[in-house]
Structure formats: structure tokens, C-alpha cells
């Protein structure tokens, strides 16, 4: 891949400049009818270009290039769309068209244009006159231009005689930048309460994301001395609550002119400290940008959060006497530009307006049968966030969602508002949020005392709810769209990662790492070996590494979830219950020990907090069988939102298939390797006066059985048989002939048959296999060490590469004559040849994988092997075999395409006492 990055100015057009360009085709929004009405008319402020080879891995590389480029430009809002579109277009180029792909990113004042070009202009794309049908989301191809039409503001296709180029343009969303409104002057008793001295950590981050300033309050809050953190990236310390498509990452937040929100900092103790942060992007007199971050403990967020809470003295007119927008009167200006900010502002203003102790807001599902808690204030730890409550009347249901309702005393009607159970709230007023008559949510305000609210307060709250309902629904739909796009990008990446490995353990690790912390705080994967086996806890991961051991120990003490094949996520209460029980036992024990808390007690309590939230189980179903369960969990009092569960369900289907493929591949590998080992001798016998060395290299991924083989075995006292052979082909059929040959040789030789007789009978046995038979080249011989230190050999070379004899004077000569191979003719006339090896002589036997080693048109051959063997005078048998193998491997740069076996025997002579 080649890349280039050129900030600033207007770049040259990378396309050909000749006058032979074909007409352009364009699709796009905003009434575009001609290709000239595009980003090229805008001022290009930066460009980045890269070329990708026509190989499958280039798709993932192209995605990373576009993501890094846009994030570097500060365009995190459109990264997901750009990555998805680039992935599809580069796939068309490098996979379907089979050519290299050129990717060009252009930045302008109003958006980003990305061009993807390939070298296949004949692959014409027809005009689409009708509405685009995206088809099934499960389709794996043909979606490039459809996605452009769905996601891009403008797009088009251009042809030249040498290339085809598809481009698309993404416009930047408006982002409010500037100062926020100031809060009113408040008396001291109305100011937010803080515990002790408020410590405000001041951290400055340079353009690379590294910390270059760290004040004393930061040292006190997080436990790190300044010299330990200065120069390190903030991302090493920050624990970011990222959700695909709905949250800005820490890197993007540091690039914004202003940012305010909540995340975590991992302290020196290893624990994550929730903080509320305010970021301001500045530059020094030299133009060098940096980001100043003010951080306080999350419960002291009022110190930094803007705007401050205001009293219920809002008026309906501005200072100039002009009428104000009722929405701005209630929410304030500027309004938050994200859904969570808008909802939180809403509940805070509703509480202030009715002088309540708490407030909450729930959003309805698409079918209006359930309400999901999305924001609250004044309730303990927002514990019910994303919890779902059915709307219909009944125990544990929300019966007053569709109409305004006032409950003067909840102790009289327990369960009327399930969210307030156990909170101490007595009176509550709730009103619906409706858009065009459809229920979209519910807003409520509660107080600790009874009888605080009447119909008058309900009317005031309903008036406010009517003002904000449309804005909330619009923000909710925008969030869902961003989540959908982010989910698509997430699944593309997940599929790419899962498809890149066939290792079971690595697949399990990828499954967990893709879910934590993106989808859940912790994850556990259970696997099921077969239908008769119980689920086994195979992998555990927590976003805080120090919690993994405690979490694994806790899950090991409870029974695994039932392997139910029903699709979808189901709640599993056992982990939270076990964590609660363990924490209770530990607390009671610590009281008995008079506060002598051990590290074990602290670990147990931390684990209980980490597992105390909602836990869901998704089945891993592949090929109509449950092969495991994916378990996702949240910390204390947290719930999953439905969109995250649907994304996790999509991921579980892909992960299950990848895990089952890894299992099948592992089983095949184990069978193949076991069979390969059974076709080779377990060990070589010791021969007095003769050194023996064997090197065997199986070629190809998986080392399939059935290739070359060798054997060395005792026949009788003082006599040994040796063989080296090569069966045609690989796989089970070749393996059958290999096993037949090896075992038949031993049996016939020990029955006293001569070499020719052994091979003639083996030939008949191979031909008896009929259609399953394979021809076989084989060198078979018998060796007798002699009293004078020499060795007598009798050999038959049936179609095999000839054995070579190396004498002490460095001469090399064939030690046998070629004869017909086995498994082809019925009547073979084989004969035996006898030679004597003197002390110091070496006999080298190889398979054709050695002599046929190729580099382009060159081949090592018999002559090349002879030349290498000539240099081995005086070496041991092991050194001879090793030198031959090194020469073969260095002869060509590519991996061997055939099995190789080397058998070297060197006569030492008999050792005298």
C-alpha cells in the first residue's frame, strides 16, 4: 500500500488529463443533475491518498486508512458511514474486479469527498432510474452503490479508458460551538453540595494525545505523580464508555473545540474513578494546538457542568419583551445537541419547575408496549437506566403512561410507577410524550412527601412535555440512525476479524474482546463440546483486568446457564444473586474481624459491584446445534438497551459460525496429524557402527496425510530394513496406500523374503486396491553391519530418486540403478543390487520433494543435490542431512509445495573396547 497526505491548498486532480474521458454518471441528493456540481467547486483544504493491492486483506487496510484520516481531521461524526462505503467499494475493486484500488480523501469546508478507483473500466455500472432497493442485509455483495445512495449526500461514477472511479460525498453535521449560557445568582443554601475541598484536576494534552501538564489535584485524585504520567497518552488512563454510533471516542473528544461529559480515569490503585470533564481546545502563540481538561469526581459534576440548575422562575418573554420559544424557555439555550444531554436537561428542568425531589423520563419502544428508562435525577445512582417496563396495567407494569396521572401516595397504590419502588418517593405526577397521537415517552416528577401534586401541576408538566416531545423524538430517531450505521461498521469489522482465524482459542478471545467494553462491561463464553456435555466456562473478560480472576472464580461457583436454542437475549439472574450473596457474607465476616479487611474481602466486594447489574445470555447456534453461550454483563444497577442486545445477537450468530468452523478445522487438523504420525515410525532403532539421521517436512497448510514416508526397522539379529517412498497425491486415498506399504514392508521382510520379492508382493497388494490404488515410488534396502567396520547393503530402487553414495575422498555416485515403480504393472521383474559402504562413507536417500525444488524455471535436480553432497565430506549423518535441508530451503524463496524426506546413513565402523 502506498499513501500520501497533503494538508492545505488545492491538490492536483489525480485522474488522467487527456481529452478521452467517457461521460460521467452521477447519483446524489440535493437535486444534483450534473457531475460538475460537486465538492470540486469547494476549496480543498487537505487530501490523503493510498493505493491497495488486489488482495483480500487490503479491504481492512483501506478501512483503517479512511478511519484514521477522518479522525485525524476531526470528522468523527461521519467516520462510520465513510468506512462502510469505502469497505464496499474497495471490495468491488480488489475482490470482484481483481485490480488494485486507489483511495483519495478530500477535505473541504462543507464535507468530505472520497474517491475509489479501479483498473477495470469495462465493468460498467448501469444507470438506476428507480428507487434503490437495499435488498436483504444478509447479502454479501452488490451493495456498494446502494449504500452510496442510502448514506451519501452525493455520489457518482466516472469512466476513463484506463479506470473506473466511484466517488461519494458526506456532509458534516452542524455542531454548536461557543459559550454556554450562564446560570443565575443563587443563595448559598441552593448551591450544589460537595464533600470537603473540591479538587479540580487540570490536565493538558498536546496534539499527539500525550499529557504535558498534570497538577497537584490530579496527583491527589488519581494517585499518579506528574513525572509518571507526563509524556504518556491520555488514552492509557481513560476508560471511555463507548457505544457504537452513539458516543464520541476520547481521541475525537480531544479534537473538538469544546466538550463536556463523563468518563473514567484508571487510578494508581487500578480502579476506574468516574469523573466529569470539561475540555477546551486552545493554541499557543506559535500556533501549536493542545487541549486543557478540567476533571472532578463525577458526583461533583455541578462544579463544571453548564448551564447550572435554575429556579422555577422562567418567564415567557425575553428581556426585550419579545415572545420566546416555549421549548427554549423550558430547556434553555443553547439546547443540547445529543439525545442523552437533552433528556438529562429535561428531567432536571421538570424537577425544578415542580419543585420536586426527583424526575425521570422514559422512551417508548416502536410498538409502544414498553417504556425504557433513559434519564433520571434525584434517584439512587440512576440504577434503572435502560430498564424496561411494560405499559399495560397490572402488577409491576406502568399503567398510567398514555394519560396524565397524579398519585398522591404511592404507598396506597404500590407498583403504579415501578421505577420508584424502594426509592422513598411518595407522590408523583406523570404525563405522556406524544407525537401525532403516538406515545413516544413518559415524563414524571416525584416528591418524598405525600399529596404534593394536583391536576394543576399535571397540566403544567403536560404543557412542557408537549413542547419537547417532537425534539426528543427527532433526537431519538437520529440516535437510532447513528447506532444503525455504527452497528453496520462494527459488524463489518467483527466479521473481518472472525473470518481471519481458524484457531479456537483465538476465536474465543476475539468474541470477548469485541464485546468488552463496546457492548458490555464484562463477558463470559461457555462452550459445549457435544450434546451430551455440560456447558464449560471457556473464556472470561472484564474491562478492568484486575476483576477478571474474581469474576472467573464467581462464575465457577454457579451452574452455567441452560443451553436454550431460542434466539435472542434472555436475562440470567444467577451471577447478580451470587455476587450479592458473596458480598453479604464478606461484609458480615469483616464486621466480625473488627474491620481488619483483607485483600480477599476487598476483591470480593469489588467483584460483586462489577457483576451486580443486568446479565443476559445469547445462544451460540451453528449448524442447528447449540455450541455455547455468550454471556454479557453490566456493573451494579445497570441495564442493557435493546439496540445493544440486537447488535449482540447479530454478533453472536457470526461468532457461533466462526467458533464452529474453528472447531471443525481443529478436529480435522488433529485427525490429520494423528494419522500422519501413525504412518511414520515412532522412533529409529540404534544400529551399532552406523549413524542414522532423518528429516521430514510435510508441505501445505494443515500438513495433510498421505505424502512421503520413511522407515527403519530391525529384521533379525544383525540385519535392518530401511525404506523411503512417495505415494502419488495426498488425502485419505494416498494415506491408505502409505499405511499399506509401510506395514507390508515390515511384515514381508521379517518373513524372510528378499528385497525383490517384498516389492513384488507389495505391488500386487497395491493393485488389489482397484480404483483406490495409487502408484508408489520406493527405495527399499537391507543393511548388515560387518565385523571389519563396513556395512553391506542390498537395495531395490523402484521408480524412486536414486540413492547417492559419498566416499571419504569427496566423490559422489549413484548407489543403485532405476527400476519400474509400483502400482502400475502386474508383472514386475525387479532385481537386487549389493554395495559395501566403507567406514566414513555416507548413503543419502531423498524423496522427489528435494530434487524437484523449484525457483521459477530453475530446479535443484540430481546434479544440484550431488553438488551439495560433495561439500559434506567428514560430516556426521545429522550434519549431512541438515546441510542438505538448508540448501533446499535456500534454493527458493517460496514455501515448499511438496513433502520432503531425507534419510542419511554414515558408517562409523565398529567401536573397539
Short mmCIF file of N, CA and C in Angstrom, two decimals, residues 796-885:
data_model
loop_
_atom_site.label_atom_id
_atom_site.label_comp_id
_atom_site.label_asym_id
_atom_site.label_seq_id
_atom_site.Cartn_x
_atom_site.Cartn_y
_atom_site.Cartn_z
N UNK A 796 16.75 -52.14 -3.70
CA UNK A 796 15.92 -52.14 -4.91
C UNK A 796 15.33 -50.73 -5.02
N UNK A 797 15.57 -50.06 -6.13
CA UNK A 797 15.08 -48.68 -6.33
C UNK A 797 13.97 -48.73 -7.37
N UNK A 798 12.72 -48.72 -6.91
CA UNK A 798 11.55 -48.87 -7.78
C UNK A 798 10.98 -47.50 -8.11
N UNK A 799 11.51 -46.87 -9.18
CA UNK A 799 10.99 -45.58 -9.64
C UNK A 799 11.31 -44.41 -8.75
N UNK A 800 12.16 -44.57 -7.74
CA UNK A 800 12.45 -43.52 -6.77
C UNK A 800 13.74 -42.82 -7.16
N UNK A 801 13.92 -41.54 -6.71
CA UNK A 801 15.22 -40.89 -6.92
C UNK A 801 16.35 -41.77 -6.39
N UNK A 802 17.40 -41.89 -7.16
CA UNK A 802 18.47 -42.82 -6.84
C UNK A 802 19.19 -42.40 -5.56
N UNK A 803 19.57 -43.40 -4.73
CA UNK A 803 20.38 -43.08 -3.54
C UNK A 803 21.78 -42.68 -3.98
N UNK A 804 22.40 -41.77 -3.22
CA UNK A 804 23.74 -41.28 -3.55
C UNK A 804 24.72 -41.72 -2.47
N UNK A 805 25.91 -42.12 -2.95
CA UNK A 805 26.97 -42.56 -2.03
C UNK A 805 28.07 -41.51 -2.01
N UNK A 806 28.42 -41.03 -0.83
CA UNK A 806 29.51 -40.08 -0.65
C UNK A 806 30.69 -40.81 -0.04
N UNK A 807 31.80 -40.85 -0.80
CA UNK A 807 33.01 -41.50 -0.30
C UNK A 807 33.83 -40.51 0.50
N UNK A 808 34.83 -41.04 1.20
CA UNK A 808 35.67 -40.19 2.03
C UNK A 808 36.51 -39.23 1.21
N UNK A 809 36.77 -39.56 -0.05
CA UNK A 809 37.56 -38.66 -0.89
C UNK A 809 36.72 -37.57 -1.53
N UNK A 810 35.41 -37.49 -1.21
CA UNK A 810 34.55 -36.44 -1.72
C UNK A 810 33.82 -36.78 -3.00
N UNK A 811 34.05 -37.97 -3.56
CA UNK A 811 33.33 -38.35 -4.77
C UNK A 811 31.93 -38.82 -4.42
N UNK A 812 31.00 -38.51 -5.35
CA UNK A 812 29.60 -38.88 -5.17
C UNK A 812 29.16 -39.68 -6.38
N UNK A 813 28.44 -40.80 -6.13
CA UNK A 813 27.97 -41.63 -7.23
C UNK A 813 26.66 -42.28 -6.85
N UNK A 814 25.78 -42.58 -7.84
CA UNK A 814 24.54 -43.30 -7.52
C UNK A 814 24.86 -44.67 -6.95
N UNK A 815 24.08 -45.12 -5.99
CA UNK A 815 24.31 -46.41 -5.33
C UNK A 815 23.38 -47.49 -5.85
N UNK A 816 22.49 -47.19 -6.82
CA UNK A 816 21.58 -48.20 -7.37
C UNK A 816 21.13 -47.75 -8.74
N UNK A 817 20.53 -48.71 -9.48
CA UNK A 817 20.01 -48.42 -10.80
C UNK A 817 18.49 -48.21 -10.72
N UNK A 818 17.92 -47.41 -11.64
CA UNK A 818 16.46 -47.21 -11.61
C UNK A 818 15.71 -48.44 -12.13
N UNK A 819 14.56 -48.73 -11.49
CA UNK A 819 13.69 -49.84 -11.89
C UNK A 819 12.24 -49.35 -11.86
N UNK A 820 11.30 -50.14 -12.43
CA UNK A 820 9.91 -49.67 -12.53
C UNK A 820 9.29 -49.38 -11.17
N UNK A 821 8.40 -48.36 -11.15
CA UNK A 821 7.70 -48.03 -9.91
C UNK A 821 6.58 -49.03 -9.65
N UNK A 822 5.99 -48.95 -8.46
CA UNK A 822 4.97 -49.91 -8.03
C UNK A 822 3.58 -49.34 -8.28
N UNK A 823 2.59 -50.26 -8.41
CA UNK A 823 1.21 -49.85 -8.55
C UNK A 823 0.79 -49.53 -9.95
N UNK A 824 1.59 -49.91 -10.98
CA UNK A 824 1.25 -49.61 -12.37
C UNK A 824 1.10 -50.89 -13.19
N UNK A 825 2.09 -51.79 -13.12
CA UNK A 825 2.09 -53.03 -13.92
C UNK A 825 1.92 -54.24 -13.02
N UNK A 826 1.29 -55.30 -13.61
CA UNK A 826 1.09 -56.53 -12.85
C UNK A 826 2.40 -57.30 -12.68
N UNK A 827 3.11 -57.49 -13.76
CA UNK A 827 4.33 -58.31 -13.73
C UNK A 827 5.54 -57.40 -13.68
N UNK A 828 6.21 -57.46 -12.54
CA UNK A 828 7.43 -56.69 -12.37
C UNK A 828 8.63 -57.62 -12.31
N UNK A 829 9.69 -57.26 -12.97
CA UNK A 829 10.94 -58.00 -12.88
C UNK A 829 11.95 -57.10 -12.19
N UNK A 830 12.04 -57.26 -10.89
CA UNK A 830 12.93 -56.45 -10.08
C UNK A 830 14.16 -57.26 -9.68
N UNK A 831 15.23 -56.58 -9.45
CA UNK A 831 16.44 -57.26 -9.03
C UNK A 831 17.10 -56.46 -7.92
N UNK A 832 17.97 -57.11 -7.20
CA UNK A 832 18.61 -56.56 -6.02
C UNK A 832 20.06 -56.22 -6.35
N UNK A 833 20.51 -55.04 -5.83
CA UNK A 833 21.88 -54.62 -6.04
C UNK A 833 22.59 -54.54 -4.69
N UNK A 834 23.84 -54.98 -4.68
CA UNK A 834 24.60 -55.06 -3.43
C UNK A 834 25.78 -54.12 -3.49
N UNK A 835 25.96 -53.33 -2.45
CA UNK A 835 27.15 -52.48 -2.33
C UNK A 835 27.68 -52.59 -0.91
N UNK A 836 28.93 -52.19 -0.75
CA UNK A 836 29.56 -52.17 0.57
C UNK A 836 29.99 -50.75 0.88
N UNK A 837 29.54 -50.23 2.02
CA UNK A 837 29.93 -48.90 2.48
C UNK A 837 31.12 -49.03 3.42
N UNK A 838 32.19 -48.34 3.07
CA UNK A 838 33.38 -48.35 3.91
C UNK A 838 33.21 -47.36 5.05
N UNK A 839 34.00 -47.51 6.12
CA UNK A 839 33.92 -46.54 7.22
C UNK A 839 34.14 -45.12 6.71
N UNK A 840 33.25 -44.21 7.11
CA UNK A 840 33.28 -42.83 6.65
C UNK A 840 32.38 -42.54 5.48
N UNK A 841 31.91 -43.60 4.77
CA UNK A 841 31.01 -43.39 3.64
C UNK A 841 29.61 -43.01 4.13
N UNK A 842 28.90 -42.24 3.28
CA UNK A 842 27.54 -41.80 3.60
C UNK A 842 26.61 -42.24 2.48
N UNK A 843 25.44 -42.78 2.85
CA UNK A 843 24.40 -43.09 1.88
C UNK A 843 23.26 -42.09 2.11
N UNK A 844 22.93 -41.32 1.05
CA UNK A 844 21.88 -40.32 1.14
C UNK A 844 20.69 -40.74 0.30
N UNK A 845 19.49 -40.80 0.95
CA UNK A 845 18.25 -41.15 0.27
C UNK A 845 17.26 -40.00 0.48
N UNK A 846 16.64 -39.53 -0.61
CA UNK A 846 15.69 -38.42 -0.52
C UNK A 846 14.45 -38.74 -1.34
N UNK A 847 13.38 -37.95 -1.12
CA UNK A 847 12.20 -38.04 -1.96
C UNK A 847 12.25 -36.93 -3.02
N UNK A 848 11.32 -36.98 -3.98
CA UNK A 848 11.41 -36.03 -5.09
C UNK A 848 11.08 -34.60 -4.69
N UNK A 849 10.54 -34.38 -3.46
CA UNK A 849 10.35 -33.02 -3.00
C UNK A 849 11.66 -32.28 -2.84
N UNK A 850 12.77 -33.00 -2.66
CA UNK A 850 14.09 -32.40 -2.54
C UNK A 850 14.64 -32.07 -3.92
N UNK A 851 14.66 -33.06 -4.82
CA UNK A 851 15.27 -32.86 -6.14
C UNK A 851 14.43 -31.96 -7.04
N UNK A 852 13.11 -31.86 -6.81
CA UNK A 852 12.25 -31.06 -7.66
C UNK A 852 11.93 -29.69 -7.04
N UNK A 853 12.74 -29.25 -6.10
CA UNK A 853 12.58 -27.91 -5.53
C UNK A 853 12.83 -26.88 -6.63
N UNK A 854 11.88 -25.93 -6.82
CA UNK A 854 11.93 -25.01 -7.95
C UNK A 854 11.99 -23.55 -7.50
N UNK A 855 12.65 -22.76 -8.33
CA UNK A 855 12.65 -21.31 -8.22
C UNK A 855 12.48 -20.76 -9.63
N UNK A 856 11.25 -20.43 -10.00
CA UNK A 856 10.97 -20.02 -11.37
C UNK A 856 11.14 -21.22 -12.31
N UNK A 857 11.98 -21.06 -13.29
CA UNK A 857 12.23 -22.16 -14.24
C UNK A 857 13.38 -23.06 -13.79
N UNK A 858 14.10 -22.68 -12.72
CA UNK A 858 15.23 -23.49 -12.25
C UNK A 858 14.74 -24.60 -11.33
N UNK A 859 15.45 -25.73 -11.34
CA UNK A 859 15.13 -26.84 -10.46
C UNK A 859 16.43 -27.37 -9.87
N UNK A 860 16.41 -27.73 -8.61
CA UNK A 860 17.63 -28.23 -7.96
C UNK A 860 18.16 -29.46 -8.68
N UNK A 861 17.31 -30.47 -8.88
CA UNK A 861 17.66 -31.65 -9.67
C UNK A 861 18.71 -32.54 -9.02
N UNK A 862 19.02 -33.64 -9.70
CA UNK A 862 20.02 -34.59 -9.19
C UNK A 862 21.41 -33.96 -9.16
N UNK A 863 21.72 -33.13 -10.18
CA UNK A 863 23.05 -32.53 -10.23
C UNK A 863 23.25 -31.55 -9.08
N UNK A 864 22.22 -30.75 -8.79
CA UNK A 864 22.35 -29.81 -7.69
C UNK A 864 22.49 -30.52 -6.36
N UNK A 865 21.74 -31.62 -6.17
CA UNK A 865 21.86 -32.39 -4.94
C UNK A 865 23.26 -33.00 -4.82
N UNK A 866 23.81 -33.47 -5.95
CA UNK A 866 25.16 -34.04 -5.93
C UNK A 866 26.19 -33.00 -5.54
N UNK A 867 26.03 -31.77 -6.05
CA UNK A 867 26.98 -30.71 -5.73
C UNK A 867 26.97 -30.38 -4.24
N UNK A 868 25.78 -30.36 -3.65
CA UNK A 868 25.69 -30.07 -2.22
C UNK A 868 26.31 -31.20 -1.41
N UNK A 869 26.03 -32.44 -1.81
CA UNK A 869 26.55 -33.59 -1.06
C UNK A 869 28.07 -33.65 -1.12
N UNK A 870 28.66 -33.18 -2.21
CA UNK A 870 30.12 -33.18 -2.34
C UNK A 870 30.78 -32.37 -1.24
N UNK A 871 30.09 -31.36 -0.73
CA UNK A 871 30.68 -30.49 0.31
C UNK A 871 30.52 -31.05 1.70
N UNK A 872 29.97 -32.26 1.83
CA UNK A 872 29.65 -32.82 3.15
C UNK A 872 30.68 -33.83 3.64
N UNK A 873 31.85 -33.91 3.01
CA UNK A 873 32.86 -34.88 3.41
C UNK A 873 33.28 -34.63 4.86
N UNK A 874 33.33 -35.72 5.64
CA UNK A 874 33.76 -35.64 7.03
C UNK A 874 32.69 -35.26 8.00
N UNK A 875 31.46 -34.93 7.55
CA UNK A 875 30.37 -34.55 8.45
C UNK A 875 29.65 -35.78 8.98
N UNK A 876 29.02 -35.61 10.12
CA UNK A 876 28.19 -36.68 10.67
C UNK A 876 26.91 -36.80 9.84
N UNK A 877 26.17 -37.90 10.08
CA UNK A 877 24.92 -38.10 9.34
C UNK A 877 23.94 -36.96 9.61
N UNK A 878 23.87 -36.48 10.88
CA UNK A 878 22.98 -35.38 11.21
C UNK A 878 23.38 -34.09 10.51
N UNK A 879 24.70 -33.81 10.44
CA UNK A 879 25.16 -32.60 9.78
C UNK A 879 24.92 -32.68 8.28
N UNK A 880 25.06 -33.87 7.68
CA UNK A 880 24.80 -34.03 6.25
C UNK A 880 23.33 -33.74 5.95
N UNK A 881 22.44 -34.33 6.73
CA UNK A 881 21.01 -34.13 6.49
C UNK A 881 20.63 -32.66 6.67
N UNK A 882 21.20 -32.00 7.71
CA UNK A 882 20.87 -30.61 7.96
C UNK A 882 21.38 -29.71 6.84
N UNK A 883 22.59 -29.99 6.31
CA UNK A 883 23.12 -29.17 5.22
C UNK A 883 22.29 -29.34 3.95
N UNK A 884 21.86 -30.55 3.69
CA UNK A 884 21.01 -30.77 2.51
C UNK A 884 19.71 -30.00 2.65
N UNK A 885 19.09 -30.02 3.84
CA UNK A 885 17.82 -29.32 4.04
C UNK A 885 18.00 -27.82 3.92
#
